[in-house]
mmCIF file with all atom_site columns, C-alpha atoms in Angstrom:
data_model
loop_
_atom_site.group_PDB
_atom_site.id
_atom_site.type_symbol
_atom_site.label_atom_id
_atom_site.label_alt_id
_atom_site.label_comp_id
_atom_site.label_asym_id
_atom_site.label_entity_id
_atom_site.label_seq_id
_atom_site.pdbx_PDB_ins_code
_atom_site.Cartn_x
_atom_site.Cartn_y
_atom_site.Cartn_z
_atom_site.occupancy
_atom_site.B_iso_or_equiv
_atom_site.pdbx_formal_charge
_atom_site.auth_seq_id
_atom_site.auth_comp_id
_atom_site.auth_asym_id
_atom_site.auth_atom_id
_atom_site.pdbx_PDB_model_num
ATOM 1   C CA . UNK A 1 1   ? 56.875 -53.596 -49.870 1.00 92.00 ? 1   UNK A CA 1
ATOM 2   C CA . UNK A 1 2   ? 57.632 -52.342 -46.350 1.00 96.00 ? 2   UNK A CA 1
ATOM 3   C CA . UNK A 1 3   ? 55.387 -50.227 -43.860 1.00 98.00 ? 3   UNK A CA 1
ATOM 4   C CA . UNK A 1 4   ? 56.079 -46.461 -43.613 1.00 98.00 ? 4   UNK A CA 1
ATOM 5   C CA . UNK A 1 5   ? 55.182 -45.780 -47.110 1.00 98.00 ? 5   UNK A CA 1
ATOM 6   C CA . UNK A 1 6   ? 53.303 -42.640 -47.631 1.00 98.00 ? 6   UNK A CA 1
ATOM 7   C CA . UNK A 1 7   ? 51.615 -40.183 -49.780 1.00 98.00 ? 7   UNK A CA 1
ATOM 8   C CA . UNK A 1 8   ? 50.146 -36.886 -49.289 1.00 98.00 ? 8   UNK A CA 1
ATOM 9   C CA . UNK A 1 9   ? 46.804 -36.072 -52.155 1.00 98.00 ? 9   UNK A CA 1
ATOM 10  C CA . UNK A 1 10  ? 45.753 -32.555 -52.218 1.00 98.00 ? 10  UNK A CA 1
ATOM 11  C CA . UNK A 1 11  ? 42.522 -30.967 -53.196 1.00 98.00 ? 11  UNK A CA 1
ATOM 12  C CA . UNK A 1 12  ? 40.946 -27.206 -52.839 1.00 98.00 ? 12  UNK A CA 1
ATOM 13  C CA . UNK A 1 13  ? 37.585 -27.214 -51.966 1.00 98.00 ? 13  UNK A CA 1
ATOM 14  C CA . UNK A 1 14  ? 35.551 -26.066 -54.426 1.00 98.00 ? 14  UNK A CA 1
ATOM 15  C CA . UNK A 1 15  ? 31.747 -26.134 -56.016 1.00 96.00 ? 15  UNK A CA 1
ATOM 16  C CA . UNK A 1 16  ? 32.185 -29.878 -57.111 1.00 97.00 ? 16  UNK A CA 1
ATOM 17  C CA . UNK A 1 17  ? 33.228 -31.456 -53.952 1.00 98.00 ? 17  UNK A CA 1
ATOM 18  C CA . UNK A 1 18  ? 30.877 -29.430 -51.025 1.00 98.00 ? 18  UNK A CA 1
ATOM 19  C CA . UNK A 1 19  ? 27.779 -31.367 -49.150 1.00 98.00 ? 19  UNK A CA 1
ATOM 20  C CA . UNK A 1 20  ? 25.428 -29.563 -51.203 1.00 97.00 ? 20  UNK A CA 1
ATOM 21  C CA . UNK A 1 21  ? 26.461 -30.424 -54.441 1.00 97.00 ? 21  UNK A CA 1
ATOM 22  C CA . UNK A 1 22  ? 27.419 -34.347 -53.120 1.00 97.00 ? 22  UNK A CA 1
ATOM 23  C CA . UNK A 1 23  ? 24.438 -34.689 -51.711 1.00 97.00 ? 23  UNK A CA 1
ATOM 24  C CA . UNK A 1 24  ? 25.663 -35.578 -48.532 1.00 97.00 ? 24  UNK A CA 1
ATOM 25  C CA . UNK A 1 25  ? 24.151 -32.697 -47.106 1.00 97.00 ? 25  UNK A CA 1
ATOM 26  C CA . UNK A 1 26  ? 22.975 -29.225 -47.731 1.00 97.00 ? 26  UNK A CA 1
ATOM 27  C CA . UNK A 1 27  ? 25.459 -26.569 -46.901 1.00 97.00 ? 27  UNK A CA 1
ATOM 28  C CA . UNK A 1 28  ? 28.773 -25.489 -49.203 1.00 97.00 ? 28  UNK A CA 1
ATOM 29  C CA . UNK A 1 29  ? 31.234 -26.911 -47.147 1.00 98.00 ? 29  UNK A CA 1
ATOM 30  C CA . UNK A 1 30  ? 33.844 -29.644 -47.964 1.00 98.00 ? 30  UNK A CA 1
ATOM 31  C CA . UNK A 1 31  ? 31.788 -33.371 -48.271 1.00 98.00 ? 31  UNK A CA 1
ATOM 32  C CA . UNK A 1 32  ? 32.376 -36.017 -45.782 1.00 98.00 ? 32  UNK A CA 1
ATOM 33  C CA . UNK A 1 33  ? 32.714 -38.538 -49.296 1.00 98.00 ? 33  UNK A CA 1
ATOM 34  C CA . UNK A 1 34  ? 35.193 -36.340 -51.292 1.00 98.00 ? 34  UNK A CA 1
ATOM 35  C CA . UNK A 1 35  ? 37.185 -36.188 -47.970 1.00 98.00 ? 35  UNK A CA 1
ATOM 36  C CA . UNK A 1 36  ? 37.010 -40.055 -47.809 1.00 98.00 ? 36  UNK A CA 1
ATOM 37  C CA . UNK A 1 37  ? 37.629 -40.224 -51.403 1.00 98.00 ? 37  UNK A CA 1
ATOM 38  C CA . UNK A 1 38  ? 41.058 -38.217 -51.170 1.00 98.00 ? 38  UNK A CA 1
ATOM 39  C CA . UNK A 1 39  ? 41.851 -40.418 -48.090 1.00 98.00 ? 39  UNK A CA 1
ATOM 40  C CA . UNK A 1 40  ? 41.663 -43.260 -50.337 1.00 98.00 ? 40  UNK A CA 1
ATOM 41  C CA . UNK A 1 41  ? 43.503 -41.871 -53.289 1.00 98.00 ? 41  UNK A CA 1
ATOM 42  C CA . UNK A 1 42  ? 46.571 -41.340 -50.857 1.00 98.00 ? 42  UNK A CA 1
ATOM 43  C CA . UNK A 1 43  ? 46.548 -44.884 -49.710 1.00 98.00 ? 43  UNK A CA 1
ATOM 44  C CA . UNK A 1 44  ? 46.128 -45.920 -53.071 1.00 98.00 ? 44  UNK A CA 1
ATOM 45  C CA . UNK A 1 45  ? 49.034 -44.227 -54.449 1.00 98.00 ? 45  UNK A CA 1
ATOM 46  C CA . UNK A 1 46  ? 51.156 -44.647 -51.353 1.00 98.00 ? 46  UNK A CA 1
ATOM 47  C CA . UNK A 1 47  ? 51.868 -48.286 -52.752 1.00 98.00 ? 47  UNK A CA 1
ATOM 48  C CA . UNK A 1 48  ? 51.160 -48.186 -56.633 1.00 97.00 ? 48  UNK A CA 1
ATOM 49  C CA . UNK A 1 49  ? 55.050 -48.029 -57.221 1.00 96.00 ? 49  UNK A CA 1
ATOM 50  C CA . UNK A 1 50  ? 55.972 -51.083 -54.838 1.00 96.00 ? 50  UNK A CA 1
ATOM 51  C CA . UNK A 1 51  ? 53.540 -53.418 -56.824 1.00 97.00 ? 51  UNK A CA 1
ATOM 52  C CA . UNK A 1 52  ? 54.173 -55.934 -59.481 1.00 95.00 ? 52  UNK A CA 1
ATOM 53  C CA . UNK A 1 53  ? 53.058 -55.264 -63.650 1.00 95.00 ? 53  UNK A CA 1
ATOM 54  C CA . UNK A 1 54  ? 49.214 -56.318 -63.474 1.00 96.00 ? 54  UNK A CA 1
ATOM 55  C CA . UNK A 1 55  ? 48.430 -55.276 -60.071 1.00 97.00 ? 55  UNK A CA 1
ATOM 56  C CA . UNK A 1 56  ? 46.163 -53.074 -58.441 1.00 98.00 ? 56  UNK A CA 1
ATOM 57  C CA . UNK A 1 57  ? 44.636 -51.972 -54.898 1.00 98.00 ? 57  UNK A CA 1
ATOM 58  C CA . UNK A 1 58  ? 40.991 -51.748 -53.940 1.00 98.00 ? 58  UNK A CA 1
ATOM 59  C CA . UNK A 1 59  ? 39.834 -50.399 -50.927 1.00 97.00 ? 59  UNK A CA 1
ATOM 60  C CA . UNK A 1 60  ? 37.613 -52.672 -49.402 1.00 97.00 ? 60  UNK A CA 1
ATOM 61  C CA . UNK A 1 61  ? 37.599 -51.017 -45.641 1.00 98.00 ? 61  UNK A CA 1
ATOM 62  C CA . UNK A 1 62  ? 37.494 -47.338 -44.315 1.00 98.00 ? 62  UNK A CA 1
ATOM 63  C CA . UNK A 1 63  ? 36.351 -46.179 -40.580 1.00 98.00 ? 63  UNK A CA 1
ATOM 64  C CA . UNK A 1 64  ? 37.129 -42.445 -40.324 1.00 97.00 ? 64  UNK A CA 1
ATOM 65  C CA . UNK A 1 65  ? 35.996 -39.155 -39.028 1.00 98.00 ? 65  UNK A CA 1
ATOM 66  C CA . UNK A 1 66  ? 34.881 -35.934 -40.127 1.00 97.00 ? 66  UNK A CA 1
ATOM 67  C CA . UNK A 1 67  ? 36.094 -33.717 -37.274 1.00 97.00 ? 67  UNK A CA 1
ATOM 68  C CA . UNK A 1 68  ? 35.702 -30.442 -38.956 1.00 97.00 ? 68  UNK A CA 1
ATOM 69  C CA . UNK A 1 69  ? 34.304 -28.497 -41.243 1.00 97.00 ? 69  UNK A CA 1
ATOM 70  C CA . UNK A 1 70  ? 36.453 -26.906 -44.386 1.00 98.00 ? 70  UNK A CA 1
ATOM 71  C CA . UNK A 1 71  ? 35.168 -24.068 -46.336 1.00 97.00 ? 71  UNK A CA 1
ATOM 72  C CA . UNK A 1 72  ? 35.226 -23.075 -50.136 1.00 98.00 ? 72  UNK A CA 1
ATOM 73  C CA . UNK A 1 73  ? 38.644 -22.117 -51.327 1.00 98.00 ? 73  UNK A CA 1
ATOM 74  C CA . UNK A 1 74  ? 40.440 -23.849 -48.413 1.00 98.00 ? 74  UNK A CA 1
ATOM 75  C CA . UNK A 1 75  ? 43.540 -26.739 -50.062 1.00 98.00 ? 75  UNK A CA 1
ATOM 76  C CA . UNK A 1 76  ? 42.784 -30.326 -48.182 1.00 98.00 ? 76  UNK A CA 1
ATOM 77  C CA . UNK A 1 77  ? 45.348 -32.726 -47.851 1.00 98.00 ? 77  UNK A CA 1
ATOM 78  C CA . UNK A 1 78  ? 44.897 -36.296 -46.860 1.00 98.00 ? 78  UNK A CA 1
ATOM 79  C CA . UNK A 1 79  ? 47.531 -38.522 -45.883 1.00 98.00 ? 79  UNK A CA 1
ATOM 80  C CA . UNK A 1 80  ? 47.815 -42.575 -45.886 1.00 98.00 ? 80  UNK A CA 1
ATOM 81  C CA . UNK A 1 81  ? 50.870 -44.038 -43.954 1.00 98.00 ? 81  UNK A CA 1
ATOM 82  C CA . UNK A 1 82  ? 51.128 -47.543 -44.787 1.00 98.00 ? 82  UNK A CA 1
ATOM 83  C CA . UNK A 1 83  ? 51.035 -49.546 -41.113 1.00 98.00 ? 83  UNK A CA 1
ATOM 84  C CA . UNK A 1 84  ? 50.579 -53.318 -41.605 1.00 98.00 ? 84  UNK A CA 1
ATOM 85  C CA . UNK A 1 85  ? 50.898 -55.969 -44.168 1.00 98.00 ? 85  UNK A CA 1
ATOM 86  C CA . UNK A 1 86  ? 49.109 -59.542 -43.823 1.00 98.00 ? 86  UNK A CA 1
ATOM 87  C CA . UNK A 1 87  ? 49.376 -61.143 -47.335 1.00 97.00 ? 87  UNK A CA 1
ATOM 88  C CA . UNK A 1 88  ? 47.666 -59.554 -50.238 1.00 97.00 ? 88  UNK A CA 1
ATOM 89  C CA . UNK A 1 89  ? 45.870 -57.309 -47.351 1.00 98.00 ? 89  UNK A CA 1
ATOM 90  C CA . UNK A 1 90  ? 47.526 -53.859 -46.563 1.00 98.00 ? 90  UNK A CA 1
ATOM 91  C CA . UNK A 1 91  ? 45.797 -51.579 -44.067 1.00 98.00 ? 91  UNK A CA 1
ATOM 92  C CA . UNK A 1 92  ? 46.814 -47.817 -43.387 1.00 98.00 ? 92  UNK A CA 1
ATOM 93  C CA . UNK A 1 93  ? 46.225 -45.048 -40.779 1.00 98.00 ? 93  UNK A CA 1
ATOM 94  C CA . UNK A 1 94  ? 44.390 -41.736 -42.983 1.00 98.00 ? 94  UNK A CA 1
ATOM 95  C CA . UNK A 1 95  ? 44.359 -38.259 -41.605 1.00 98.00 ? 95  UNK A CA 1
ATOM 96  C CA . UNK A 1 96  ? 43.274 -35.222 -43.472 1.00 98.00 ? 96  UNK A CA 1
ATOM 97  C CA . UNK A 1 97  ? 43.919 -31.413 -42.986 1.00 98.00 ? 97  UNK A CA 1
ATOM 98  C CA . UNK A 1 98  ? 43.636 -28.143 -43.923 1.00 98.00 ? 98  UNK A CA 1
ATOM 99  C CA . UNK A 1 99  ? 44.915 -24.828 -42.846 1.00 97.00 ? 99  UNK A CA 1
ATOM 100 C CA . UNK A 1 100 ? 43.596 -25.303 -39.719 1.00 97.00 ? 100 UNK A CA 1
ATOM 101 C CA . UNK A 1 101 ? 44.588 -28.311 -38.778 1.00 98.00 ? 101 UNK A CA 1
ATOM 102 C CA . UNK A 1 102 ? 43.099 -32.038 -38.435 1.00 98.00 ? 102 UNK A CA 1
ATOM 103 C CA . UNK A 1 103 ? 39.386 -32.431 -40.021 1.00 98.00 ? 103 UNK A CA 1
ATOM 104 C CA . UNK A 1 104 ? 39.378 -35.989 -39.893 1.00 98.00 ? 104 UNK A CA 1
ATOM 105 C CA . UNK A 1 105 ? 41.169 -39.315 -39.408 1.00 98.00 ? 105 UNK A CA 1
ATOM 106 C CA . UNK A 1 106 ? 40.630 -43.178 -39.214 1.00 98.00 ? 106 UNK A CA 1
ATOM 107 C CA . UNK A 1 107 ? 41.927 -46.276 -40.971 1.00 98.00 ? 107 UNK A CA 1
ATOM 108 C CA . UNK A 1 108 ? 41.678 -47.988 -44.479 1.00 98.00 ? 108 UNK A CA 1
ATOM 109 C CA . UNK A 1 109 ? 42.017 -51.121 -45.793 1.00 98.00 ? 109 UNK A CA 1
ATOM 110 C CA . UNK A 1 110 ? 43.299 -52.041 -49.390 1.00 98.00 ? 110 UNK A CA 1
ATOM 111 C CA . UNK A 1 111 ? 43.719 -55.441 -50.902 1.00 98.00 ? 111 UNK A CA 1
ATOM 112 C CA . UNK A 1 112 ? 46.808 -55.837 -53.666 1.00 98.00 ? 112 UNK A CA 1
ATOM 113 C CA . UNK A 1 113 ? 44.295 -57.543 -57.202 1.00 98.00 ? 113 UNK A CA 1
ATOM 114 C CA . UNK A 1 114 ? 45.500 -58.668 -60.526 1.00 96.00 ? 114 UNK A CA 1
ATOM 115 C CA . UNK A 1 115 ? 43.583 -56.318 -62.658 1.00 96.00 ? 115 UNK A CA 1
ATOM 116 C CA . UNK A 1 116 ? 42.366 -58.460 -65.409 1.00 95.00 ? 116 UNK A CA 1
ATOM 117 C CA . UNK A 1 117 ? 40.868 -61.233 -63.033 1.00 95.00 ? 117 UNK A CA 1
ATOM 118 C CA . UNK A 1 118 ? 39.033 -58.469 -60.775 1.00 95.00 ? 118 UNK A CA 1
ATOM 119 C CA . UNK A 1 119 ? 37.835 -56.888 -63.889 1.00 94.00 ? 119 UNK A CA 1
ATOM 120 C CA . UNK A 1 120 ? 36.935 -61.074 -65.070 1.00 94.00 ? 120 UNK A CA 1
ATOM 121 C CA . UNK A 1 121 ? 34.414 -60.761 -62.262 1.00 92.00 ? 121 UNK A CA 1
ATOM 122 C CA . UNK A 1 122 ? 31.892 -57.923 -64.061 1.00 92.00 ? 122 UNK A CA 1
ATOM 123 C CA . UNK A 1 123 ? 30.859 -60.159 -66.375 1.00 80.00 ? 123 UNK A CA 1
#
């Protein structure tokens, strides 16, 4: 696995991902969580093909911000660029955007698991 990797994960704002309906707020504009959520997603998937049969990523880290608002109908997409690698910890720089432009930005921090022994620790 090298930096540079990147993904792009796309959403249209709809009903099931506003403040009001998240309950991060009360007015029908895109949510501050399902923005961090798709942030996430694209760091997640950034890497998912570079790591080994068992593995996983969890985010354990995000610091962003919600610049913006985006209303109903508008297509979101939030980007993860992969920018440093210490170990099983990979961290990433996040933006997301929409038609017009930048709504938010920050970094996120993954850790590479083995599935079944993070899963061991539920019980």
């Amino acid at each position: 696995m090298e930096t540079g990797l990147t993904y792009t994960s796309e959403t249209i704002v709809d009903n099931s991902n506003t403040a009001a309906t998240m309950g991060s707020g009360d007015l029908a504009v895109f949510a501050t969580p399902a923005m961090t959520a798709l942030m996430e997603n694209a760091a997640m998937n950034a890497v998912a093909g570079q790591l080994d049969a068992g593995s996983t990523t969890v985010g354990s880290m995000i610091e962003t911000t919600h610049l913006h608002p985006s209303a109903p109908g508008e297509k979101i997409k939030a980007t993860a660029t992969l920018t440093a690698i210490e170990g099983r910890k990979l961290t990433f720089s996040i933006k997301a955007e929409d038609s017009k432009g930048i709504i938010g930005e920050g970094t996120h921090v993954r850790y590479i698991v083995d599935r079944e022994k993070f899963m061991a620790k539920l019980k």
